[in-house]
Short mmCIF file of C-alpha atoms in Angstrom, two decimals:
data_model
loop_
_atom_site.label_atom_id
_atom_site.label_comp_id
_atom_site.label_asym_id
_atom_site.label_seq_id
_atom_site.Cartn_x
_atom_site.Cartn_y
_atom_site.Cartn_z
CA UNK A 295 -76.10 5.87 43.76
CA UNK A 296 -75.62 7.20 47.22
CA UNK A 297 -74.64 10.36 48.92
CA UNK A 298 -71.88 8.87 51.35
CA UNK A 299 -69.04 9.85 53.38
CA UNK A 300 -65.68 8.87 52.43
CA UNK A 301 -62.43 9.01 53.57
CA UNK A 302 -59.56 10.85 51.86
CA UNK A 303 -55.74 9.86 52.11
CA UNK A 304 -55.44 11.94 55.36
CA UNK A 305 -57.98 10.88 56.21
CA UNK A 306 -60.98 13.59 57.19
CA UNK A 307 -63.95 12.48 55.51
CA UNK A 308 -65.59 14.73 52.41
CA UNK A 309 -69.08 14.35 51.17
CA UNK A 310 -70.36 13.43 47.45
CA UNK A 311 -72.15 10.98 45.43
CA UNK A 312 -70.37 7.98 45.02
CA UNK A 313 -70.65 4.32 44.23
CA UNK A 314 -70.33 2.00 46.90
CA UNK A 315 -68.76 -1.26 45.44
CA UNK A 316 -68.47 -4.66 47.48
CA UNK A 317 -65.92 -6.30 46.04
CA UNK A 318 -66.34 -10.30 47.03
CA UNK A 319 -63.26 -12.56 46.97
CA UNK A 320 -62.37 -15.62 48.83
CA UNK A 321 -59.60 -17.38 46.83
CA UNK A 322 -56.04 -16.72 45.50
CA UNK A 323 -57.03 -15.97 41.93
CA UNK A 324 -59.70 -13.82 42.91
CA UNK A 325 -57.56 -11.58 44.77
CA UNK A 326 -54.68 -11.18 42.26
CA UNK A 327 -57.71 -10.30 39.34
CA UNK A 328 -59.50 -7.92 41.80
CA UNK A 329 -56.37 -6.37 43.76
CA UNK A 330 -55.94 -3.83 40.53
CA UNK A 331 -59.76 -2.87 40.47
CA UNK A 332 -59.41 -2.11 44.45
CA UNK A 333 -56.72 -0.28 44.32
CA UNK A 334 -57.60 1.39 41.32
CA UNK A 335 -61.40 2.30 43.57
CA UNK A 336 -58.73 4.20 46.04
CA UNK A 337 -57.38 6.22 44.04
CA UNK A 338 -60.58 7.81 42.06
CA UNK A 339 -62.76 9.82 43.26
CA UNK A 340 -66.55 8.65 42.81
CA UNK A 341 -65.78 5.28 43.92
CA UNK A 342 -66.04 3.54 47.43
CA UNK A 343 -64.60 0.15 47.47
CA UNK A 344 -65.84 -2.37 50.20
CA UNK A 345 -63.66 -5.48 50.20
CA UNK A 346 -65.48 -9.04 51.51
CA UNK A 347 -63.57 -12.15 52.10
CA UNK A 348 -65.58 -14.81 52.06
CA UNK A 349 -62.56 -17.43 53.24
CA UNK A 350 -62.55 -20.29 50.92
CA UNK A 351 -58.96 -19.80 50.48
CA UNK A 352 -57.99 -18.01 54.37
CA UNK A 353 -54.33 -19.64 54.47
CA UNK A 354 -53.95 -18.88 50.71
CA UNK A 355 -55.28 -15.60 50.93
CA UNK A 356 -53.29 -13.96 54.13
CA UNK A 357 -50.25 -14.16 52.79
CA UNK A 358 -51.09 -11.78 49.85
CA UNK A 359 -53.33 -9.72 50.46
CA UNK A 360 -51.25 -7.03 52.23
CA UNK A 361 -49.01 -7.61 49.32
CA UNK A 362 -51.45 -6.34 46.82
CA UNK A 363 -52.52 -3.43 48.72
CA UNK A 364 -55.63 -4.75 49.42
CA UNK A 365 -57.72 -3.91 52.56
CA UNK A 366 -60.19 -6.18 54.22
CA UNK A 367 -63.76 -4.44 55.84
CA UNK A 368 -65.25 -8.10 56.33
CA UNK A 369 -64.09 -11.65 56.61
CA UNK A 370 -66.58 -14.19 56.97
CA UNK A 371 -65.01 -18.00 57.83
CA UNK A 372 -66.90 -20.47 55.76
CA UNK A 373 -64.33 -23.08 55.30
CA UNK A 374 -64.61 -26.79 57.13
CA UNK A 375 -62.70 -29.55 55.75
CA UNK A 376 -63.37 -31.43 53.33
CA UNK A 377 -66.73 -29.92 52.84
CA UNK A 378 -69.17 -30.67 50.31
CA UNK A 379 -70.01 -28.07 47.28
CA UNK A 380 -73.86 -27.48 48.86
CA UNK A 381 -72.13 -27.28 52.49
CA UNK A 382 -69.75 -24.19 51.11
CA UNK A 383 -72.45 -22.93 49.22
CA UNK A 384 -74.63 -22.64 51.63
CA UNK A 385 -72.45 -21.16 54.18
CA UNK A 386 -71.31 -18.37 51.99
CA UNK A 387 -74.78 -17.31 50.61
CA UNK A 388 -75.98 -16.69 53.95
CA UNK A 389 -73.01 -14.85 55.19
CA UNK A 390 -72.67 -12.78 52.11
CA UNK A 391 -76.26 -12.07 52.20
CA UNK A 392 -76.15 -10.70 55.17
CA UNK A 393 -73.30 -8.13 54.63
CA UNK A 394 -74.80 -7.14 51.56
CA UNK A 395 -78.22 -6.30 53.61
CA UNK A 396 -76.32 -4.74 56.39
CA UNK A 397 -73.84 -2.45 54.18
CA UNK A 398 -76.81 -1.62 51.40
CA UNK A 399 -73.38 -1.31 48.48
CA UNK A 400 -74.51 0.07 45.17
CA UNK A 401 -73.46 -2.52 43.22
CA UNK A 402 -71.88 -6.21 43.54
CA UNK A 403 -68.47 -6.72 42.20
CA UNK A 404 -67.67 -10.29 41.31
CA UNK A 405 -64.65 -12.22 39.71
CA UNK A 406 -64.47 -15.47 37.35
CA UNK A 407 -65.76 -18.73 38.44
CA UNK A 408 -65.53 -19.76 41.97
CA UNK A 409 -67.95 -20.40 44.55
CA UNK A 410 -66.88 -17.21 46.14
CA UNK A 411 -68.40 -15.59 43.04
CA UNK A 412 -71.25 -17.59 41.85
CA UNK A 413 -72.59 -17.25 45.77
CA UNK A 414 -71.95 -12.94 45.88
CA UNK A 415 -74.24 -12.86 42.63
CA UNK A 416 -76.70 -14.97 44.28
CA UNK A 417 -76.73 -12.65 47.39
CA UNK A 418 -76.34 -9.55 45.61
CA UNK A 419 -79.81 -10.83 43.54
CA UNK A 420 -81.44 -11.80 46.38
CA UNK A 421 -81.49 -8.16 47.61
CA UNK A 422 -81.95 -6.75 44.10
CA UNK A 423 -78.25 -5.04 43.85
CA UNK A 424 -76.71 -5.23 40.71
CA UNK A 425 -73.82 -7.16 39.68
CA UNK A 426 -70.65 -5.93 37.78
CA UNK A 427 -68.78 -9.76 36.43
CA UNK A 428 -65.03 -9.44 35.86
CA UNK A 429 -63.67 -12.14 33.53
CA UNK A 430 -67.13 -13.08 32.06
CA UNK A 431 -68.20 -14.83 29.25
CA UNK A 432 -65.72 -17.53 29.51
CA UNK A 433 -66.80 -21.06 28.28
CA UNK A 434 -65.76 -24.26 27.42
CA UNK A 435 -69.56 -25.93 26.33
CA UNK A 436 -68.92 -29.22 29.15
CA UNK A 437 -70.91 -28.12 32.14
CA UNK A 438 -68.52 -30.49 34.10
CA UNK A 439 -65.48 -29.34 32.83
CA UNK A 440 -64.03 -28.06 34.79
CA UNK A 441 -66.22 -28.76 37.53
CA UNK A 442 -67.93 -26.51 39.05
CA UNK A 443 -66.30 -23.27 37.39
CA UNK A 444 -68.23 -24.03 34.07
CA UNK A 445 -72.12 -24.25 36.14
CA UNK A 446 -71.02 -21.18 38.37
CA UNK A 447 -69.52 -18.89 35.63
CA UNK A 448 -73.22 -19.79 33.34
CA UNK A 449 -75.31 -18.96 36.41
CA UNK A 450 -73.20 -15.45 37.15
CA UNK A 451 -74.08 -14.69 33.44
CA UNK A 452 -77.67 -15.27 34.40
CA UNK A 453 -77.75 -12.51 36.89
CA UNK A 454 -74.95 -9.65 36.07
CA UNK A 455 -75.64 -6.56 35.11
CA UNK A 456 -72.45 -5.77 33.84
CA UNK A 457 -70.46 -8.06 31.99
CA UNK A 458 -66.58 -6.99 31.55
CA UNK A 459 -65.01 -9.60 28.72
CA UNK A 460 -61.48 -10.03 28.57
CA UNK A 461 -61.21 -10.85 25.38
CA UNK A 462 -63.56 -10.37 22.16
CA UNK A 463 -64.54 -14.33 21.95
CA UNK A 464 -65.82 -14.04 25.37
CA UNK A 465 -67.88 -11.14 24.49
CA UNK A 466 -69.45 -13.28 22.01
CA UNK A 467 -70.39 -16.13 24.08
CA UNK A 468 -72.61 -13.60 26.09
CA UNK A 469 -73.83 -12.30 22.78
CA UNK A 470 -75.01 -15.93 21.74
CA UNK A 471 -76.76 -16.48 25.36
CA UNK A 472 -78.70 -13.15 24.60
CA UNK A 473 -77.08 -10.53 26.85
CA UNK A 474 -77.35 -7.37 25.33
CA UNK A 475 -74.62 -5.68 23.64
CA UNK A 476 -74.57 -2.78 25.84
CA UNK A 477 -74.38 -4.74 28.63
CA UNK A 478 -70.75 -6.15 27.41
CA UNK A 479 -67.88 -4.47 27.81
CA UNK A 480 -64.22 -6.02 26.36
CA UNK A 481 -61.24 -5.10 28.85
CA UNK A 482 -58.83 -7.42 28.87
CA UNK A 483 -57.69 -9.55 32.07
CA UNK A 484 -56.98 -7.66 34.85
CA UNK A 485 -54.69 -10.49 35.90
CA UNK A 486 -52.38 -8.69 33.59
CA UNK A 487 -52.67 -5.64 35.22
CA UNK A 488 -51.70 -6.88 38.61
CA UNK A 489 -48.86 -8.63 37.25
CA UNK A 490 -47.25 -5.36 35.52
CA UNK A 491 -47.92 -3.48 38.96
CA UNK A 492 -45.97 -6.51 40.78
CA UNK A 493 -43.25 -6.94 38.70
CA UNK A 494 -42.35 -3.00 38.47
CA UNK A 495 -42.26 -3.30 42.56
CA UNK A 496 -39.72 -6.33 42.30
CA UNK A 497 -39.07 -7.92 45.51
CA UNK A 498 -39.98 -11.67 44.90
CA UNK A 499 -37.47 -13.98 44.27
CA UNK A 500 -37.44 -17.36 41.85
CA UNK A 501 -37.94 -20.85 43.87
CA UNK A 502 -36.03 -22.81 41.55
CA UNK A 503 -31.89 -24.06 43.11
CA UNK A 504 -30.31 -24.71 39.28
CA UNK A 505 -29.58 -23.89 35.82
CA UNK A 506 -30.66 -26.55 34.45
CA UNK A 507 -34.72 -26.09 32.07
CA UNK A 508 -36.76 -25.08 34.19
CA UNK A 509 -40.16 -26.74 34.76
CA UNK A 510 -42.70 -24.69 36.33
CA UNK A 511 -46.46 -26.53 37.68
CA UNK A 512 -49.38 -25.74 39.03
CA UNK A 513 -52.37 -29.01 39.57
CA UNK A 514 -55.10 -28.50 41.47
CA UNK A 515 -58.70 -29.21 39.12
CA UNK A 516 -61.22 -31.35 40.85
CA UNK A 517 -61.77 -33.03 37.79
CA UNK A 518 -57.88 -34.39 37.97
CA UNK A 519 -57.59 -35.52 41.28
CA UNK A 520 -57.10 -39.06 41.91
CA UNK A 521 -55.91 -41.43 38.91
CA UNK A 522 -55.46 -38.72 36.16
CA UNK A 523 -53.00 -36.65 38.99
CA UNK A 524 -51.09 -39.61 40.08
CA UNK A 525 -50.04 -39.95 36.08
CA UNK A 526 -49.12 -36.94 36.01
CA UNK A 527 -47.20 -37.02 38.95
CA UNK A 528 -45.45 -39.88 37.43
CA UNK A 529 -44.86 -37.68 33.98
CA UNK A 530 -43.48 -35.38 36.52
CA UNK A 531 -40.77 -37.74 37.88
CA UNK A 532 -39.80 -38.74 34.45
CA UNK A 533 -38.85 -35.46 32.86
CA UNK A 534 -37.38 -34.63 36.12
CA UNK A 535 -35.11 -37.71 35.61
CA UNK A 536 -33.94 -35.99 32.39
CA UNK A 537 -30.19 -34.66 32.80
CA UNK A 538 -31.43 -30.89 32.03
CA UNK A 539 -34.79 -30.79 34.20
CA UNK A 540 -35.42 -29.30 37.31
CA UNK A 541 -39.51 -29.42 38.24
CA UNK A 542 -40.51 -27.02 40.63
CA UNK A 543 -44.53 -27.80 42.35
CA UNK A 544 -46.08 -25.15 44.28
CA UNK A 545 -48.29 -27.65 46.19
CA UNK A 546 -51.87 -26.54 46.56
CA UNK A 547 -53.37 -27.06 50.24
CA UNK A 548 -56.21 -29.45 48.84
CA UNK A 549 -55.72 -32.77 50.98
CA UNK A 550 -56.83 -34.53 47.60
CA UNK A 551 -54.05 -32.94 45.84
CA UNK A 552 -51.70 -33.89 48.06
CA UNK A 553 -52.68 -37.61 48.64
CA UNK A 554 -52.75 -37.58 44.52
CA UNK A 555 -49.44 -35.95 43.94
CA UNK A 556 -46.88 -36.28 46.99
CA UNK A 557 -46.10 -39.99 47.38
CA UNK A 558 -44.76 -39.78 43.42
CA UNK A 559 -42.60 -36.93 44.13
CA UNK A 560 -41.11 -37.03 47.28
CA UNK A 561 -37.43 -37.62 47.25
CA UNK A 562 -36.26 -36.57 44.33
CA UNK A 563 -33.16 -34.43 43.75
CA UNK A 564 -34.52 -32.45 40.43
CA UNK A 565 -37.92 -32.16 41.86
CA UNK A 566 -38.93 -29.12 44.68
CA UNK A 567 -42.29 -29.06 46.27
CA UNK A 568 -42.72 -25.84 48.21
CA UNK A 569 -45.95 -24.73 50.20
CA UNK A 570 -47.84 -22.19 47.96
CA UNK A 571 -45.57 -19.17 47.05
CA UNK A 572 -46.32 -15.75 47.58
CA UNK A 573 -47.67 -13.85 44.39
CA UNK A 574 -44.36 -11.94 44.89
CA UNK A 575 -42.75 -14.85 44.56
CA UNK A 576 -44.90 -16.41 42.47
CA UNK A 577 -44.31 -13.98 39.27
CA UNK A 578 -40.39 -14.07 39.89
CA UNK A 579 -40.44 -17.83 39.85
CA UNK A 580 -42.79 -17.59 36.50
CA UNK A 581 -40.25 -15.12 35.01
CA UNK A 582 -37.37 -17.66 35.63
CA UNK A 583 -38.84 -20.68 33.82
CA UNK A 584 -38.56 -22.12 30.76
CA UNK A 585 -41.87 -23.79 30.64
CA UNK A 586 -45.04 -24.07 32.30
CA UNK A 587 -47.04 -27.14 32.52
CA UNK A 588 -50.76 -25.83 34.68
CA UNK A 589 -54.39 -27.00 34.89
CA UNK A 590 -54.89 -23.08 36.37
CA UNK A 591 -56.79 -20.78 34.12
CA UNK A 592 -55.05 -17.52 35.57
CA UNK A 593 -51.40 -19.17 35.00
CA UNK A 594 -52.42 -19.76 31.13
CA UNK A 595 -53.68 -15.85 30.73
CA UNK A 596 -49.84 -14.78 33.49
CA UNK A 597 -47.30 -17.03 31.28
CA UNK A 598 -47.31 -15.81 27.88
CA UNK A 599 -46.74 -12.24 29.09
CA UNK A 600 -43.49 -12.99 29.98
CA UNK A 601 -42.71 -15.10 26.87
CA UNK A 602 -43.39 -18.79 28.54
CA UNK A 603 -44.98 -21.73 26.47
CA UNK A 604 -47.93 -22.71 28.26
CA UNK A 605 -48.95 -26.51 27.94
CA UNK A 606 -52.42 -27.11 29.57
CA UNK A 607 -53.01 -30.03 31.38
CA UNK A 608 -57.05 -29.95 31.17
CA UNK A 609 -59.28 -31.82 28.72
CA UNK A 610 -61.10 -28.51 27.69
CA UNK A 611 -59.76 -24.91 28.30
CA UNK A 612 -62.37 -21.82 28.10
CA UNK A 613 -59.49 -19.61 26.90
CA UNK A 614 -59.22 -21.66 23.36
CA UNK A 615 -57.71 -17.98 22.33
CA UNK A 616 -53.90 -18.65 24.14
CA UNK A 617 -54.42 -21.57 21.78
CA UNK A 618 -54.75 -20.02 19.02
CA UNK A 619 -52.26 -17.44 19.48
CA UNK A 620 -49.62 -20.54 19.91
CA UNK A 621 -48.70 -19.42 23.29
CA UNK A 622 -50.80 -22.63 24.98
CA UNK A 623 -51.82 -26.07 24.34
CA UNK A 624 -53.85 -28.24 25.13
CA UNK A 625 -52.30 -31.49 25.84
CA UNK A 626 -54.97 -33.09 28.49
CA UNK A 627 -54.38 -35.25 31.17
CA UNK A 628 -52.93 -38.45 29.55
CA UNK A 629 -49.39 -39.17 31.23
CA UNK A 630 -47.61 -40.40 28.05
CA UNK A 631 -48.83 -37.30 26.23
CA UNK A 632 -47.86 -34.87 28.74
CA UNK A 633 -44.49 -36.51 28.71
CA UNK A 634 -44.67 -36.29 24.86
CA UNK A 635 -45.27 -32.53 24.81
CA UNK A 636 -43.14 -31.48 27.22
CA UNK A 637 -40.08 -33.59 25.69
CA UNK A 638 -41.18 -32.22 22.27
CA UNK A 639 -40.58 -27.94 23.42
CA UNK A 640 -37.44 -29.13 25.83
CA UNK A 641 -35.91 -31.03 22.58
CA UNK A 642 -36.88 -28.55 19.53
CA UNK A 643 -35.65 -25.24 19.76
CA UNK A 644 -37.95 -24.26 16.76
CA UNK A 645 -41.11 -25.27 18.26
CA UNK A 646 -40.01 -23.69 21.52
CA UNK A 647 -39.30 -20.26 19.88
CA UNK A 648 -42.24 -20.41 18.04
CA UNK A 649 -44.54 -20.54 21.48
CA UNK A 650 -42.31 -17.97 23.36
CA UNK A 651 -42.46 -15.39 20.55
CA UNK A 652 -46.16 -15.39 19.98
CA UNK A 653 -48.70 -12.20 21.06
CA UNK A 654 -50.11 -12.37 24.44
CA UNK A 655 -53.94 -12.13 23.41
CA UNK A 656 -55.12 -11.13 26.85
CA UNK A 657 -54.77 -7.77 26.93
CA UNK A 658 -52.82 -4.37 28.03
CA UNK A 659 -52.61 -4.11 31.61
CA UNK A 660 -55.10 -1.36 31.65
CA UNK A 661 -58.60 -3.80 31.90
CA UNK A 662 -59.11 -2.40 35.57
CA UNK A 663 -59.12 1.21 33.86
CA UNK A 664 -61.51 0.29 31.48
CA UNK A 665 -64.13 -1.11 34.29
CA UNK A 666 -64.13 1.94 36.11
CA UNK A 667 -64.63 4.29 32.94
CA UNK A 668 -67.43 2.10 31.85
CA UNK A 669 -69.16 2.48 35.84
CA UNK A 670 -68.09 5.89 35.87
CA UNK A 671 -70.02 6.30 32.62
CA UNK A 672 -73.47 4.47 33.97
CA UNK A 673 -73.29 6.66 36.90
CA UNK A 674 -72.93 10.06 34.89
CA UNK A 675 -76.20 8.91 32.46
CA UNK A 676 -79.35 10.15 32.82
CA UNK A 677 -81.71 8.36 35.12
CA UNK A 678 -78.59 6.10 36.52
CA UNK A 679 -80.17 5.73 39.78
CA UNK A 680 -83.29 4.06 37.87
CA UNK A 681 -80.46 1.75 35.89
CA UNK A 682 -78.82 0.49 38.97
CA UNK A 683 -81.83 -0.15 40.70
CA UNK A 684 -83.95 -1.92 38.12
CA UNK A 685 -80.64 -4.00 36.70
CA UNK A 686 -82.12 -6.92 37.06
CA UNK A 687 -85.42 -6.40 35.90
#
């Protein structure tokens, strides 16, 4: 804990013990899962909120962040193209490092799976600050699927102090890897939080140009790129030749995805690739579809809140519980069986219903809440300055 000076909304400063949080982020996802735990720092006293951007997502990232009401103290620019893993890696462990040695935060806030996140814990251990993990305990078993969300996320778990779940099953693959119980804390996704907060403020608008079914996609997976992508660019072009479809890409800036997906798509009438869309945008063109066909984990947790079928285009999924709810599945990669699936919830209204009218199993909208309470709580405990500072002992 620290005593600290803060500033309030008119900003003269007042005096108190407070928790200084970096919050590290560097890619889309990241910042629509941490906007709600920033914002929700502003507003309550106790907390301090530092926000890093480490920049493996810069183009991605300006356009939204001002949308989300997030504010920037530090951006670090990591990103070369077409850089190796170790390259990027080693890039943002030094730069993070050093912000976390010059600011001295209380505590490490990271989110998911990226490198962005796996490279904050590192930093944050490396100076012995503890680290708070939003959206852990995910898991699929296949260290290189997908590739490398499924070695960073394991490594995170490694080093976190606290471990905020969004769902119970999660909590239980921590349990199994021996975290202790009170170290796990179930909260739900905040990506569901920042979705409520953006659809209440309106102001996006849908990308799709007919009424005809309404296909949306999102491809981007490392582990896709190249033959398995160009199939499914081709699946693409075949349900857009259907009299009823209109397929709507938000291309991702990955030259890889481009070179995989473009030359199959380009020219079609029923097909529209746009650059990446705002989040604004994003959630009013999600809440226009009729079906979503991703290989993104935060589109499969997004979708079924708003009543969308969800069909995964991934070999493995570590959130096997939108499967089981019957708002997902988990088609793979194959381009016939894509095709198959998608033709299957386009042609049966049954099977259609039956996906749009399940439970959304990841949560409230109140998982940012929760994480505060349960810092809030470690901080108000006695000895709490011993806890943070021996968390990873």
């Amino acid at each position: 804990m620290s005593t600290a000076m803060r500033q309030d909304p008119a900003g003269e400063p007042e005096s108190g013990e407070v928790i200084r949080a970096m919050i590290v982020l560097g890619t889309r996802p990241e910042a629509i899962k941490l906007a709600p735990v920033v914002r929700a720092m502003t507003r309550t006293d106790g907390f301090v909120p530092l926000v890093i951007n480490s920049g493996q997502h810069r183009e991605m990232l300006e356009q939204m962040l001002h949308l989300l009401g997030v504010g920037v103290q530090v951006d670090l620019a990591v990103m070369r193209d077409r850089q190796r893993l170790s390259e990027l890696t080693g890039r943002l462990v030094t730069g993070l490092n050093d912000v976390v040695r010059a600011r001295r935060p209380d505590l490490v806030i990271v989110q998911g799976d990226t490198t962005t996140a796996l490279c904050g814990a590192l930093a944050a251990a490396y100076e012995k600050v503890p680290v708070a993990h939003v959206e852990a305990g995910l898991r699929t078993g296949d260290a290189y699927n997908p590739f490398p969300e499924e070695i960073n996320r394991r490594l995170i778990g490694r080093i976190a102090r606290w471990h905020f779940a969004p769902t119970q099953r999660a909590a239980h693959h921590l349990y199994a890897e021996g975290v202790p119980a009170e170290h796990v804390i179930v909260t739900g996704n905040t990506v569901i939080d920042n979705l409520h907060w953006i659809l209440a403020g309106g102001g996006g608008t849908s990308a799709f140009r007919s009424a005809r079914r309404r296909l949306l996609v999102t491809l981007h997976r490392r582990e896709s790129q190249g033959t398995d992508m160009r199939g499914m660019a081709r699946t693409l072009r075949r349900l857009a030749d259907r009299s009823d479809c209109e397929v709507l890409l938000p291309l991702h800036k990955s030259p890889a995805v481009r070179e995989s997906l473009l030359p199959e798509l380009v020219g079609h009438p029923h097909i529209i690739v746009t650059e990446p869309l705002g989040y604004a945008d994003f959630a009013a063109t999600l809440a226009a579809c009729d079906v979503v066909l991703t290989d993104s984990g935060g589109v499969q947790e997004e979708a079924p809140t708003l009543g969308k079928p969800v069909l995964v285009l991934r070999a493995t999924t570590e959130r096997p519980e939108a499967v089981e709810a019957g708002v997902a599945r988990l088609v793979g990669t194959d381009a016939d069986e894509v095709f198959a699936a998608a033709t299957q919830l386009l042609d049966h209204p049954l099977e259609y219903q039956r996906m749009a009218g399940a439970a959304n199993p990841f949560g409230d909208g109140r998982a940012s809440e929760r994480i505060l309470a349960e810092l809030d709580r470690d901080r108000r405990r006695p000895g709490a300055d011993a806890l943070l500072a021996t968390a990873l002992d």
